[in-house]
């Protein structure tokens, strides 16, 4: 369990005044061995003014947004991930996971603003040697905007990692 409390400041250039809004968030994370090499992992995060800490909303300006009355406010966002990992051996494991992120009360940003995104992913990693790892992943993601527009994407990626 973890939390954050932050003070966000912004300047009203028309009035020449500084304003402050309080952001906060909580996160619960868990990892649990189920049986043999099977492990559960997950987290749930919720708060206001923490958009930069949620993957899908990070860098999108969801810490402070216009309230429609000339001020800025901290919108609520949440993120969750749940998955399973199976270790076949010390050198080889696979994972499967589901993730969702959502921004609430962002209609003042317009119909194309982010409402939610979700994805499922499956990957496998193999440690060839102590310093050399390979991996492959498939991901299917969807996104829906406040106005109802939506889309999806598929991705396959591979990794070669050598540690010096």
Coordinates of C-alpha atoms in Angstrom, one line a residue:
X1 CA 0.0 0.0 0.0
X2 CA 1.4 3.4 -0.9
X3 CA 0.1 6.9 -1.3
X4 CA 1.0 10.3 -2.6
X5 CA -0.1 13.8 -1.6
X6 CA 1.0 16.7 -3.8
X7 CA 0.3 20.4 -4.2
X8 CA -0.1 21.5 -7.8
X9 CA 0.3 25.2 -8.6
X10 CA -0.8 27.2 -11.6
X11 CA -0.8 30.9 -12.6
X12 CA -3.9 32.8 -13.7
X13 CA -2.2 35.2 -16.1
X14 CA -5.3 37.3 -16.7
X15 CA -5.6 38.1 -13.0
X16 CA -1.9 37.8 -12.2
X17 CA -2.6 35.3 -9.3
X18 CA -1.2 32.0 -8.3
X19 CA -3.6 29.2 -7.4
X20 CA -3.1 25.8 -5.8
X21 CA -4.9 22.4 -6.1
X22 CA -4.2 19.4 -4.0
X23 CA -3.6 16.1 -5.7
X24 CA -3.6 12.7 -4.0
X25 CA -3.5 9.0 -4.8
X26 CA -3.4 5.6 -3.3
X27 CA -2.0 2.3 -4.7
X28 CA -2.4 -1.2 -3.6
X29 CA 0.1 -3.8 -5.1
X30 CA 0.3 -7.5 -4.6
X31 CA 2.4 -10.5 -5.7
X32 CA 1.5 -13.9 -4.5
X33 CA 2.8 -17.4 -5.2
X34 CA -0.2 -19.6 -6.1
X35 CA 1.2 -23.1 -6.6
X36 CA 4.5 -24.4 -8.0
X37 CA 5.9 -21.9 -10.5
X38 CA 2.5 -19.9 -10.8
X39 CA 2.4 -16.4 -9.4
X40 CA -0.3 -13.7 -9.4
X41 CA 0.7 -10.0 -9.6
X42 CA -1.4 -6.9 -9.7
X43 CA -2.0 -3.3 -8.6
X44 CA -4.9 -0.8 -8.3
X45 CA -4.2 2.9 -8.3
X46 CA -6.8 5.7 -7.8
X47 CA -6.5 9.4 -7.1
X48 CA -7.0 13.0 -8.2
X49 CA -4.2 15.0 -9.8
X50 CA -2.0 12.0 -10.5
X51 CA -2.5 11.6 -14.3
X52 CA 1.2 11.8 -14.8
X53 CA 1.7 8.6 -12.7
X54 CA -0.7 6.4 -14.8
X55 CA 0.8 5.0 -18.0
X56 CA -2.0 5.9 -20.5
X57 CA -2.5 9.4 -19.1
X58 CA 1.2 10.2 -18.4
X59 CA 2.3 13.2 -20.4
X60 CA -1.2 14.1 -21.5
X61 CA -1.9 16.9 -19.0
X62 CA -4.4 15.1 -16.8
X63 CA -2.9 16.4 -13.5
X64 CA -4.8 19.7 -13.8
X65 CA -7.6 20.4 -16.3
X66 CA -10.0 23.3 -16.9
X67 CA -13.1 23.2 -14.8
X68 CA -15.2 25.3 -17.2
X69 CA -15.2 28.3 -14.9
X70 CA -11.7 29.7 -15.6
X71 CA -9.9 27.6 -13.0
X72 CA -8.1 24.3 -13.0
X73 CA -9.0 21.2 -11.1
X74 CA -7.6 17.8 -10.4
X75 CA -9.5 15.1 -12.2
X76 CA -9.8 11.5 -10.9
X77 CA -7.9 8.8 -12.7
X78 CA -7.4 5.1 -12.0
X79 CA -5.3 2.3 -13.3
X80 CA -5.2 -1.4 -12.6
X81 CA -3.2 -4.4 -13.8
X82 CA -3.7 -8.1 -13.0
X83 CA -1.8 -11.0 -14.3
X84 CA -0.3 -14.4 -13.9
X85 CA 3.3 -15.5 -14.4
X86 CA 4.5 -19.1 -14.8
X87 CA 8.1 -20.0 -14.3
X88 CA 8.9 -23.2 -16.2
X89 CA 12.5 -23.0 -15.0
X90 CA 15.0 -20.5 -13.5
X91 CA 15.7 -19.4 -17.1
X92 CA 12.2 -19.4 -18.8
X93 CA 8.9 -17.8 -17.8
X94 CA 5.7 -16.5 -19.4
X95 CA 3.2 -13.9 -18.3
X96 CA -0.3 -12.9 -19.2
X97 CA -2.0 -9.7 -18.0
X98 CA -4.9 -7.4 -18.3
X99 CA -4.6 -3.6 -17.7
X100 CA -7.1 -0.7 -17.7
X101 CA -6.6 3.0 -17.2
X102 CA -9.5 5.5 -16.9
X103 CA -9.8 9.3 -16.6
X104 CA -13.0 10.7 -15.0
X105 CA -14.8 14.0 -15.5
X106 CA -12.6 15.1 -18.5
X107 CA -15.5 16.4 -20.7
X108 CA -14.3 20.0 -20.4
X109 CA -11.4 18.9 -22.6
X110 CA -13.7 18.0 -25.5
X111 CA -15.1 14.9 -27.1
X112 CA -11.6 13.6 -28.2
X113 CA -10.2 13.5 -24.7
X114 CA -9.3 10.2 -23.1
X115 CA -11.9 8.2 -21.3
X116 CA -10.3 4.8 -20.9
X117 CA -7.9 2.3 -22.4
X118 CA -7.3 -1.3 -21.8
X119 CA -5.1 -4.1 -23.0
X120 CA -4.2 -7.7 -22.7
X121 CA -0.7 -8.9 -23.1
X122 CA 1.2 -12.2 -23.2
X123 CA 5.0 -12.5 -23.2
X124 CA 7.8 -15.0 -22.8
X125 CA 11.4 -14.4 -21.6
X126 CA 14.3 -16.8 -21.8
X127 CA 17.7 -16.2 -20.1
X128 CA 20.1 -17.8 -22.6
X129 CA 23.1 -16.9 -20.4
X130 CA 23.5 -14.8 -17.3
X131 CA 24.1 -11.7 -19.4
X132 CA 21.9 -12.5 -22.4
X133 CA 18.1 -12.5 -22.4
X134 CA 15.5 -12.8 -25.3
X135 CA 11.8 -12.1 -25.1
X136 CA 8.7 -11.8 -27.3
X137 CA 5.3 -10.1 -26.5
X138 CA 1.9 -9.8 -28.1
X139 CA -0.4 -7.0 -27.0
X140 CA -4.0 -6.0 -28.0
X141 CA -5.2 -2.6 -26.8
X142 CA -8.3 -0.5 -27.1
X143 CA -9.1 3.1 -26.3
X144 CA -12.3 5.0 -26.0
X145 CA -12.7 8.8 -25.9
X146 CA -15.3 10.9 -24.0
X147 CA -17.3 11.4 -27.3
X148 CA -17.5 7.6 -27.9
X149 CA -14.9 7.3 -30.6
X150 CA -12.8 4.2 -30.1
X151 CA -10.0 2.2 -31.7
X152 CA -7.8 -0.7 -31.2
X153 CA -4.3 -1.9 -32.0
X154 CA -2.2 -5.0 -32.0
X155 CA 1.5 -5.2 -31.4
X156 CA 4.1 -7.9 -31.6
X157 CA 7.6 -7.1 -30.3
X158 CA 10.8 -8.9 -29.6
X159 CA 13.7 -8.1 -27.4
X160 CA 17.4 -9.1 -27.3
X161 CA 19.2 -7.9 -24.2
X162 CA 22.8 -8.2 -23.4
X163 CA 24.1 -6.8 -20.0
X164 CA 27.7 -5.7 -19.9

